[in-house]
Amino acid sequence: MTATARTVVIRQHGGPEVMMLEDRPLGEPGPGEVRIRHHAVGLNFIDVYQRSGLYAMPLPAALGQEGAGIVEAVGEGVTHLKAGDRAAYGGGPSGAYAEARVMPAGAVVPLPEGIAFEDAAAIMLKGLTVQFLFRRTVPIASGDTVLLHAAAGGVGLLACQWARSEGIRVIAVAGGPEKCARALEHGAIHAIDTRAVPDIAAEVRRLTGGRGVDVVMDGVGRDTFEASLDSLRPLGMMISFGNASGKVPPVDLMALASRGSLKITRPTLFTHIADPEACRAMAADLFGKVVAGEVTAQVGQRFRLDEVAEAHRALEARETTGSTVLIP
């Protein structure tokens, strides 16, 4: 009898209601593959983008990019993992919303004993994102100032902690006093409440004595893009790394010149982790921060796998704080 695993699948793009649980065959790993049984699965905005069709996928498709659990079997040529190992991943082919799966081994890394499965599922994709934002995108040094949007979200709270551990000053942007307070608790030096402050850029100028910030990290997209540019100092760097509010319209390059020869980049995590060795090095850097207590996972919500639609609705409504995990 062929083993199966409950898996969340979409057969059309749309709202949370298009996600269905199906029993899918679970085979043996081939060369360069592993089979991992999930103990926890992470929820991310990219899952929403893929479900809705903003990032269109061939259908039918399984969803999910992030998980942690136990390696059940490895295929030929896999040397960095073995059956029985604790492991985690953030990236690779979608399909993490499942009890178990077979997937390429290059995206899967050994998980230290000191990090719980739920914490790993909450931190892998978001934590690797923070790692490339601070380490691999533009040089950011102690004393530099970063404007961070959605600072009370999963990426945001990790970024606040990472910055604090390295002496980087974060001005957090979040919606509501409770979310602002969380960002401050996790290392931000100032917090701008978008519900109370209508002009983010003006407030940034006030907080920086008119100078502006060195770097903006903006995962919100369309709604905050202009304010982000207006918050930068001359020669500052805008990192646009997400589209939570929608896709950013085409950019007039002269708008960068007129604001002070600004720089802009649109990186993706998947470019950075495409090289398995780079992926493992990034994960080791992240895990070092976690084990040292400099960065801690913030699991704000837990849902069962069969509650995935409810989880998506909460994420899209910005009703979540920290990270959200699914428990298979």
mmCIF file of C-alpha atoms in Angstrom:
data_model
loop_
_atom_site.group_PDB
_atom_site.id
_atom_site.type_symbol
_atom_site.label_atom_id
_atom_site.label_comp_id
_atom_site.label_asym_id
_atom_site.label_seq_id
_atom_site.Cartn_x
_atom_site.Cartn_y
_atom_site.Cartn_z
ATOM 1 C CA MET A 1 0.000 0.000 0.000
ATOM 2 C CA THR A 2 1.433 3.369 -1.019
ATOM 3 C CA ALA A 3 2.066 5.764 1.883
ATOM 4 C CA THR A 4 0.310 9.130 1.673
ATOM 5 C CA ALA A 5 0.549 12.465 3.409
ATOM 6 C CA ARG A 6 -2.180 15.045 3.951
ATOM 7 C CA THR A 7 -1.223 18.010 1.796
ATOM 8 C CA VAL A 8 -2.781 21.429 1.167
ATOM 9 C CA VAL A 9 -3.395 21.828 -2.583
ATOM 10 C CA ILE A 10 -4.910 24.523 -4.803
ATOM 11 C CA ARG A 11 -6.538 23.724 -8.154
ATOM 12 C CA GLN A 12 -7.292 27.353 -8.971
ATOM 13 C CA HIS A 13 -5.999 30.729 -7.804
ATOM 14 C CA GLY A 14 -8.198 32.726 -5.475
ATOM 15 C CA GLY A 15 -9.046 33.382 -1.837
ATOM 16 C CA PRO A 16 -8.344 31.180 1.190
ATOM 17 C CA GLU A 17 -11.301 28.991 0.272
ATOM 18 C CA VAL A 18 -9.442 27.482 -2.730
ATOM 19 C CA MET A 19 -7.085 25.549 -0.426
ATOM 20 C CA MET A 20 -8.059 21.897 -0.036
ATOM 21 C CA LEU A 21 -6.573 19.039 1.971
ATOM 22 C CA GLU A 22 -5.732 15.967 -0.124
ATOM 23 C CA ASP A 23 -3.990 12.685 0.554
ATOM 24 C CA ARG A 24 -1.000 12.637 -1.785
ATOM 25 C CA PRO A 25 1.338 9.696 -2.464
ATOM 26 C CA LEU A 26 4.592 9.871 -0.529
ATOM 27 C CA GLY A 27 7.364 8.026 -2.316
ATOM 28 C CA GLU A 28 11.025 7.335 -1.668
ATOM 29 C CA PRO A 29 13.597 10.124 -2.184
ATOM 30 C CA GLY A 30 15.547 9.971 -5.428
ATOM 31 C CA PRO A 31 19.130 11.128 -6.008
ATOM 32 C CA GLY A 32 19.770 14.432 -4.252
ATOM 33 C CA GLU A 33 16.441 14.299 -2.363
ATOM 34 C CA VAL A 34 15.259 13.797 1.204
ATOM 35 C CA ARG A 35 11.956 12.774 2.770
ATOM 36 C CA ILE A 36 11.093 14.874 5.800
ATOM 37 C CA ARG A 37 8.196 14.417 8.225
ATOM 38 C CA HIS A 38 7.074 17.815 9.440
ATOM 39 C CA HIS A 39 6.596 18.688 13.085
ATOM 40 C CA ALA A 40 5.784 22.317 12.236
ATOM 41 C CA VAL A 41 5.271 24.381 9.086
ATOM 42 C CA GLY A 42 5.745 28.127 8.624
ATOM 43 C CA LEU A 43 3.240 30.524 7.075
ATOM 44 C CA ASN A 44 4.516 33.369 4.877
ATOM 45 C CA PHE A 45 3.178 36.095 2.621
ATOM 46 C CA ILE A 46 4.674 34.390 -0.420
ATOM 47 C CA ASP A 47 2.160 31.593 0.217
ATOM 48 C CA VAL A 48 -0.624 34.163 -0.087
ATOM 49 C CA TYR A 49 0.886 35.559 -3.287
ATOM 50 C CA GLN A 50 1.050 32.070 -4.814
ATOM 51 C CA ARG A 51 -2.452 31.147 -3.685
ATOM 52 C CA SER A 52 -3.972 34.381 -5.032
ATOM 53 C CA GLY A 53 -2.149 34.227 -8.365
ATOM 54 C CA LEU A 54 0.036 37.309 -7.827
ATOM 55 C CA TYR A 55 2.846 34.801 -8.216
ATOM 56 C CA ALA A 56 1.106 32.437 -10.614
ATOM 57 C CA MET A 57 1.947 28.730 -10.352
ATOM 58 C CA PRO A 58 1.199 25.763 -12.597
ATOM 59 C CA LEU A 59 -1.909 24.084 -11.217
ATOM 60 C CA PRO A 60 -2.701 21.993 -9.310
ATOM 61 C CA ALA A 61 -0.062 23.070 -6.796
ATOM 62 C CA ALA A 62 0.899 22.365 -3.202
ATOM 63 C CA LEU A 63 1.609 25.430 -1.046
ATOM 64 C CA GLY A 64 4.183 26.309 1.602
ATOM 65 C CA GLN A 65 7.871 27.174 1.648
ATOM 66 C CA GLU A 66 9.064 26.495 5.187
ATOM 67 C CA GLY A 67 9.110 23.562 7.564
ATOM 68 C CA ALA A 68 10.958 21.631 10.250
ATOM 69 C CA GLY A 69 10.923 18.002 11.287
ATOM 70 C CA ILE A 70 12.750 14.688 11.101
ATOM 71 C CA VAL A 71 14.498 13.276 8.049
ATOM 72 C CA GLU A 72 12.982 9.870 7.294
ATOM 73 C CA ALA A 73 15.136 8.886 4.315
ATOM 74 C CA VAL A 74 17.783 10.335 2.008
ATOM 75 C CA GLY A 75 18.512 9.655 -1.624
ATOM 76 C CA GLU A 76 21.777 8.870 -3.351
ATOM 77 C CA GLY A 77 24.405 11.595 -3.118
ATOM 78 C CA VAL A 78 23.023 13.322 -0.028
ATOM 79 C CA THR A 79 25.868 13.618 2.488
ATOM 80 C CA HIS A 80 24.938 16.473 4.830
ATOM 81 C CA LEU A 81 21.831 14.724 6.203
ATOM 82 C CA LYS A 82 20.852 11.185 7.217
ATOM 83 C CA ALA A 83 17.719 9.418 8.407
ATOM 84 C CA GLY A 84 16.819 10.469 11.944
ATOM 85 C CA ASP A 85 18.378 13.948 11.709
ATOM 86 C CA ARG A 86 16.509 17.013 12.844
ATOM 87 C CA ALA A 87 16.255 19.363 9.878
ATOM 88 C CA ALA A 88 14.598 22.520 8.604
ATOM 89 C CA TYR A 89 14.264 24.538 5.430
ATOM 90 C CA GLY A 90 13.014 27.854 4.127
ATOM 91 C CA GLY A 91 12.721 27.803 0.355
ATOM 92 C CA GLY A 92 12.870 25.175 -2.331
ATOM 93 C CA PRO A 93 9.818 23.927 -4.244
ATOM 94 C CA SER A 94 6.491 24.733 -2.638
ATOM 95 C CA GLY A 95 4.746 21.958 -0.753
ATOM 96 C CA ALA A 96 5.480 22.500 2.935
ATOM 97 C CA TYR A 97 1.797 22.526 3.945
ATOM 98 C CA ALA A 98 1.880 18.774 4.425
ATOM 99 C CA GLU A 99 2.410 16.051 6.991
ATOM 100 C CA ALA A 100 5.490 14.914 5.087
ATOM 101 C CA ARG A 101 7.129 15.445 1.710
ATOM 102 C CA VAL A 102 9.997 14.496 -0.590
ATOM 103 C CA MET A 103 12.072 17.474 -1.712
ATOM 104 C CA PRO A 104 15.533 18.507 -2.969
ATOM 105 C CA ALA A 105 18.112 18.145 -0.218
ATOM 106 C CA GLY A 106 19.989 21.327 -1.138
ATOM 107 C CA ALA A 107 17.399 23.532 0.575
ATOM 108 C CA VAL A 108 17.312 21.420 3.766
ATOM 109 C CA VAL A 109 19.791 22.101 6.563
ATOM 110 C CA PRO A 110 20.627 20.285 9.821
ATOM 111 C CA LEU A 111 18.793 21.788 12.795
ATOM 112 C CA PRO A 112 20.725 22.198 16.060
ATOM 113 C CA GLU A 113 19.303 20.390 19.101
ATOM 114 C CA GLY A 114 18.824 23.671 20.946
ATOM 115 C CA ILE A 115 16.214 24.990 18.502
ATOM 116 C CA ALA A 116 12.634 23.690 18.748
ATOM 117 C CA PHE A 117 10.759 22.578 15.624
ATOM 118 C CA GLU A 118 8.106 25.293 15.969
ATOM 119 C CA ASP A 119 10.788 27.950 16.375
ATOM 120 C CA ALA A 120 12.641 26.639 13.316
ATOM 121 C CA ALA A 121 9.458 26.632 11.225
ATOM 122 C CA ALA A 122 8.795 30.181 12.359
ATOM 123 C CA ILE A 123 12.293 31.435 11.695
ATOM 124 C CA MET A 124 13.773 29.747 8.633
ATOM 125 C CA LEU A 125 12.389 31.662 5.676
ATOM 126 C CA LYS A 126 11.975 34.880 7.650
ATOM 127 C CA GLY A 127 15.323 34.521 9.385
ATOM 128 C CA LEU A 128 17.195 33.782 6.169
ATOM 129 C CA THR A 129 15.475 36.835 4.700
ATOM 130 C CA VAL A 130 16.756 38.954 7.579
ATOM 131 C CA GLN A 131 20.204 37.442 7.121
ATOM 132 C CA PHE A 132 20.436 38.499 3.492
ATOM 133 C CA LEU A 133 18.934 41.927 4.245
ATOM 134 C CA PHE A 134 21.645 42.706 6.788
ATOM 135 C CA ARG A 135 24.539 40.652 5.445
ATOM 136 C CA ARG A 136 24.280 40.241 1.684
ATOM 137 C CA THR A 137 22.402 43.212 0.183
ATOM 138 C CA VAL A 138 24.234 46.415 1.168
ATOM 139 C CA PRO A 139 26.896 47.031 3.833
ATOM 140 C CA ILE A 140 25.176 48.045 7.086
ATOM 141 C CA ALA A 141 27.391 48.945 10.028
ATOM 142 C CA SER A 142 26.921 49.622 13.716
ATOM 143 C CA GLY A 143 25.470 53.113 14.114
ATOM 144 C CA ASP A 144 23.637 53.096 10.770
ATOM 145 C CA THR A 145 19.910 53.812 10.788
ATOM 146 C CA VAL A 146 17.368 51.576 9.065
ATOM 147 C CA LEU A 147 13.681 52.294 8.471
ATOM 148 C CA LEU A 148 11.799 49.004 8.815
ATOM 149 C CA HIS A 149 8.207 48.608 7.651
ATOM 150 C CA ALA A 150 5.851 45.959 9.106
ATOM 151 C CA ALA A 151 8.182 45.852 12.080
ATOM 152 C CA ALA A 152 5.855 43.773 14.266
ATOM 153 C CA GLY A 153 5.520 40.972 11.714
ATOM 154 C CA GLY A 154 7.546 37.795 11.479
ATOM 155 C CA VAL A 155 10.425 39.303 9.503
ATOM 156 C CA GLY A 156 10.127 42.610 11.341
ATOM 157 C CA LEU A 157 10.600 41.324 14.892
ATOM 158 C CA LEU A 158 13.545 39.186 13.811
ATOM 159 C CA ALA A 159 15.075 42.185 12.030
ATOM 160 C CA CYS A 160 14.679 44.368 15.130
ATOM 161 C CA GLN A 161 16.550 41.782 17.203
ATOM 162 C CA TRP A 162 19.251 41.250 14.595
ATOM 163 C CA ALA A 163 19.850 45.002 14.352
ATOM 164 C CA ARG A 164 20.031 45.400 18.134
ATOM 165 C CA SER A 165 22.627 42.619 18.345
ATOM 166 C CA GLU A 166 24.880 44.548 15.950
ATOM 167 C CA GLY A 167 24.340 48.125 17.118
ATOM 168 C CA ILE A 168 22.189 49.091 14.111
ATOM 169 C CA ARG A 169 19.481 51.657 14.816
ATOM 170 C CA VAL A 170 15.978 50.683 13.645
ATOM 171 C CA ILE A 171 13.078 53.081 13.203
ATOM 172 C CA ALA A 172 10.088 50.740 13.192
ATOM 173 C CA VAL A 173 6.847 51.329 11.291
ATOM 174 C CA ALA A 174 3.771 49.399 12.446
ATOM 175 C CA GLY A 175 0.007 49.763 12.683
ATOM 176 C CA GLY A 176 -1.251 50.463 16.197
ATOM 177 C CA PRO A 177 0.298 51.077 19.625
ATOM 178 C CA GLU A 178 0.530 47.394 20.546
ATOM 179 C CA LYS A 179 2.529 46.515 17.439
ATOM 180 C CA CYS A 180 4.762 49.559 17.927
ATOM 181 C CA ALA A 181 5.398 48.480 21.512
ATOM 182 C CA ARG A 182 6.414 45.002 20.342
ATOM 183 C CA ALA A 183 8.908 46.447 17.878
ATOM 184 C CA LEU A 184 10.419 48.605 20.612
ATOM 185 C CA GLU A 185 10.623 45.631 22.978
ATOM 186 C CA HIS A 186 12.558 43.711 20.342
ATOM 187 C CA GLY A 187 15.168 46.360 19.662
ATOM 188 C CA ALA A 188 13.803 49.280 17.645
ATOM 189 C CA ILE A 189 14.885 52.705 18.915
ATOM 190 C CA HIS A 190 11.791 54.529 17.637
ATOM 191 C CA ALA A 191 8.381 53.366 16.412
ATOM 192 C CA ILE A 192 6.022 55.157 14.021
ATOM 193 C CA ASP A 193 2.365 54.242 14.383
ATOM 194 C CA THR A 194 0.782 54.470 10.931
ATOM 195 C CA ARG A 195 -2.652 54.829 12.529
ATOM 196 C CA ALA A 196 -1.571 58.005 14.333
ATOM 197 C CA VAL A 197 1.100 59.476 12.039
ATOM 198 C CA PRO A 198 -0.155 60.272 8.513
ATOM 199 C CA ASP A 199 3.228 61.288 7.051
ATOM 200 C CA ILE A 200 5.847 58.618 7.673
ATOM 201 C CA ALA A 201 8.633 60.413 5.793
ATOM 202 C CA ALA A 202 8.101 63.660 7.722
ATOM 203 C CA GLU A 203 8.309 61.777 11.005
ATOM 204 C CA VAL A 204 11.489 60.025 9.860
ATOM 205 C CA ARG A 205 13.019 63.400 9.027
ATOM 206 C CA ARG A 206 12.073 64.693 12.466
ATOM 207 C CA LEU A 207 13.568 61.659 14.218
ATOM 208 C CA THR A 208 16.821 61.892 12.229
ATOM 209 C CA GLY A 209 17.270 65.645 12.488
ATOM 210 C CA GLY A 210 16.390 66.106 8.819
ATOM 211 C CA ARG A 211 19.040 63.687 7.543
ATOM 212 C CA GLY A 212 16.972 60.633 6.629
ATOM 213 C CA VAL A 213 17.897 56.980 7.072
ATOM 214 C CA ASP A 214 20.749 55.037 5.515
ATOM 215 C CA VAL A 215 18.615 52.072 4.427
ATOM 216 C CA VAL A 216 14.910 51.323 4.080
ATOM 217 C CA MET A 217 13.706 47.718 4.351
ATOM 218 C CA ASP A 218 10.212 47.642 2.839
ATOM 219 C CA GLY A 219 8.247 44.414 2.592
ATOM 220 C CA VAL A 220 4.878 46.189 2.299
ATOM 221 C CA GLY A 221 5.181 47.348 -1.310
ATOM 222 C CA ARG A 222 2.748 49.650 -3.066
ATOM 223 C CA ASP A 223 1.296 51.514 -0.072
ATOM 224 C CA THR A 224 4.621 52.533 1.473
ATOM 225 C CA PHE A 225 6.901 52.848 -1.537
ATOM 226 C CA GLU A 226 6.842 56.648 -1.971
ATOM 227 C CA ALA A 227 7.216 57.263 1.774
ATOM 228 C CA SER A 228 10.174 54.893 1.800
ATOM 229 C CA LEU A 229 11.978 56.829 -0.920
ATOM 230 C CA ASP A 230 11.241 60.118 0.823
ATOM 231 C CA SER A 231 12.738 58.784 4.064
ATOM 232 C CA LEU A 232 16.188 58.078 2.631
ATOM 233 C CA ARG A 233 19.270 60.238 2.985
ATOM 234 C CA PRO A 234 21.144 61.178 -0.205
ATOM 235 C CA LEU A 235 22.845 58.059 -1.635
ATOM 236 C CA GLY A 236 20.674 55.889 0.609
ATOM 237 C CA MET A 237 19.544 52.384 -0.316
ATOM 238 C CA MET A 238 15.952 51.251 -0.697
ATOM 239 C CA ILE A 239 15.472 47.484 -0.282
ATOM 240 C CA SER A 240 12.025 46.524 -1.566
ATOM 241 C CA PHE A 241 11.620 42.865 -0.660
ATOM 242 C CA GLY A 242 7.865 42.223 -0.509
ATOM 243 C CA ASN A 243 4.408 43.132 -1.789
ATOM 244 C CA ALA A 244 2.087 42.746 1.210
ATOM 245 C CA SER A 245 -0.046 45.711 0.058
ATOM 246 C CA GLY A 246 0.307 44.982 -3.650
ATOM 247 C CA LYS A 247 2.835 45.208 -6.459
ATOM 248 C CA VAL A 248 4.917 48.396 -6.690
ATOM 249 C CA PRO A 249 4.140 50.351 -9.902
ATOM 250 C CA PRO A 250 6.895 50.988 -12.465
ATOM 251 C CA VAL A 251 9.596 53.307 -11.106
ATOM 252 C CA ASP A 252 10.740 56.518 -12.811
ATOM 253 C CA LEU A 253 14.524 56.456 -12.452
ATOM 254 C CA MET A 254 14.602 60.251 -12.411
ATOM 255 C CA ALA A 255 12.664 60.069 -9.133
ATOM 256 C CA LEU A 256 15.756 58.472 -7.624
ATOM 257 C CA ALA A 257 18.001 61.202 -8.998
ATOM 258 C CA SER A 258 15.818 64.056 -7.774
ATOM 259 C CA ARG A 259 15.659 62.628 -4.240
ATOM 260 C CA GLY A 260 19.447 62.507 -3.886
ATOM 261 C CA SER A 261 20.931 59.834 -6.156
ATOM 262 C CA LEU A 262 19.150 57.055 -4.334
ATOM 263 C CA LYS A 263 19.747 53.363 -4.907
ATOM 264 C CA ILE A 264 17.088 50.665 -5.062
ATOM 265 C CA THR A 265 17.097 46.877 -5.227
ATOM 266 C CA ARG A 266 14.431 44.177 -5.344
ATOM 267 C CA PRO A 267 16.095 41.013 -3.983
ATOM 268 C CA THR A 268 14.528 37.624 -3.343
ATOM 269 C CA LEU A 269 15.608 35.031 -0.820
ATOM 270 C CA PHE A 270 15.492 32.312 -3.465
ATOM 271 C CA THR A 271 18.341 33.884 -5.429
ATOM 272 C CA HIS A 272 20.500 33.866 -2.313
ATOM 273 C CA ILE A 273 19.789 30.273 -1.285
ATOM 274 C CA ALA A 274 19.956 28.749 -4.785
ATOM 275 C CA ASP A 275 23.521 27.646 -4.009
ATOM 276 C CA PRO A 276 23.235 24.888 -1.343
ATOM 277 C CA GLU A 277 26.564 25.827 0.251
ATOM 278 C CA ALA A 278 25.496 29.464 0.546
ATOM 279 C CA CYS A 279 22.164 28.320 2.003
ATOM 280 C CA ARG A 280 23.888 26.255 4.692
ATOM 281 C CA ALA A 281 26.270 29.125 5.514
ATOM 282 C CA MET A 282 23.353 31.566 5.848
ATOM 283 C CA ALA A 283 21.470 29.104 8.064
ATOM 284 C CA ALA A 284 24.558 28.598 10.246
ATOM 285 C CA ASP A 285 24.807 32.378 10.695
ATOM 286 C CA LEU A 286 21.132 32.545 11.634
ATOM 287 C CA PHE A 287 21.297 29.562 13.995
ATOM 288 C CA GLY A 288 24.338 31.119 15.684
ATOM 289 C CA LYS A 289 22.245 34.186 16.492
ATOM 290 C CA VAL A 290 19.436 31.991 17.837
ATOM 291 C CA VAL A 291 21.648 29.753 19.984
ATOM 292 C CA ALA A 292 23.402 32.840 21.396
ATOM 293 C CA GLY A 293 20.016 34.265 22.391
ATOM 294 C CA GLU A 294 20.452 37.342 20.196
ATOM 295 C CA VAL A 295 17.488 36.387 17.996
ATOM 296 C CA THR A 296 14.452 34.449 19.204
ATOM 297 C CA ALA A 297 11.535 33.134 17.201
ATOM 298 C CA GLN A 298 8.250 34.895 17.899
ATOM 299 C CA VAL A 299 5.447 32.380 17.382
ATOM 300 C CA GLY A 300 2.342 34.501 17.727
ATOM 301 C CA GLN A 301 -0.239 32.083 16.310
ATOM 302 C CA ARG A 302 -0.644 28.342 15.868
ATOM 303 C CA PHE A 303 -3.196 26.666 13.590
ATOM 304 C CA ARG A 304 -3.837 23.040 12.715
ATOM 305 C CA LEU A 305 -3.137 22.068 9.129
ATOM 306 C CA ASP A 306 -6.867 21.836 8.465
ATOM 307 C CA GLU A 307 -7.269 25.440 9.714
ATOM 308 C CA VAL A 308 -5.020 26.811 6.979
ATOM 309 C CA ALA A 309 -7.755 28.975 5.416
ATOM 310 C CA GLU A 310 -8.346 30.700 8.758
ATOM 311 C CA ALA A 311 -4.604 31.246 9.090
ATOM 312 C CA HIS A 312 -4.418 32.887 5.653
ATOM 313 C CA ARG A 313 -7.364 35.155 6.434
ATOM 314 C CA ALA A 314 -5.697 36.339 9.646
ATOM 315 C CA LEU A 315 -2.402 37.006 7.886
ATOM 316 C CA GLU A 316 -4.004 38.976 5.058
ATOM 317 C CA ALA A 317 -6.073 41.026 7.507
ATOM 318 C CA ARG A 318 -2.850 41.908 9.392
ATOM 319 C CA GLU A 319 -4.344 40.423 12.535
ATOM 320 C CA THR A 320 -1.184 38.442 13.318
ATOM 321 C CA THR A 321 1.917 39.351 15.282
ATOM 322 C CA GLY A 322 5.241 37.623 14.947
ATOM 323 C CA SER A 323 5.222 34.344 13.046
ATOM 324 C CA THR A 324 2.414 31.895 12.376
ATOM 325 C CA VAL A 325 2.916 28.131 12.292
ATOM 326 C CA LEU A 326 0.778 25.228 11.128
ATOM 327 C CA ILE A 327 0.892 21.979 13.110
ATOM 328 C CA PRO A 328 0.351 18.897 10.858
#
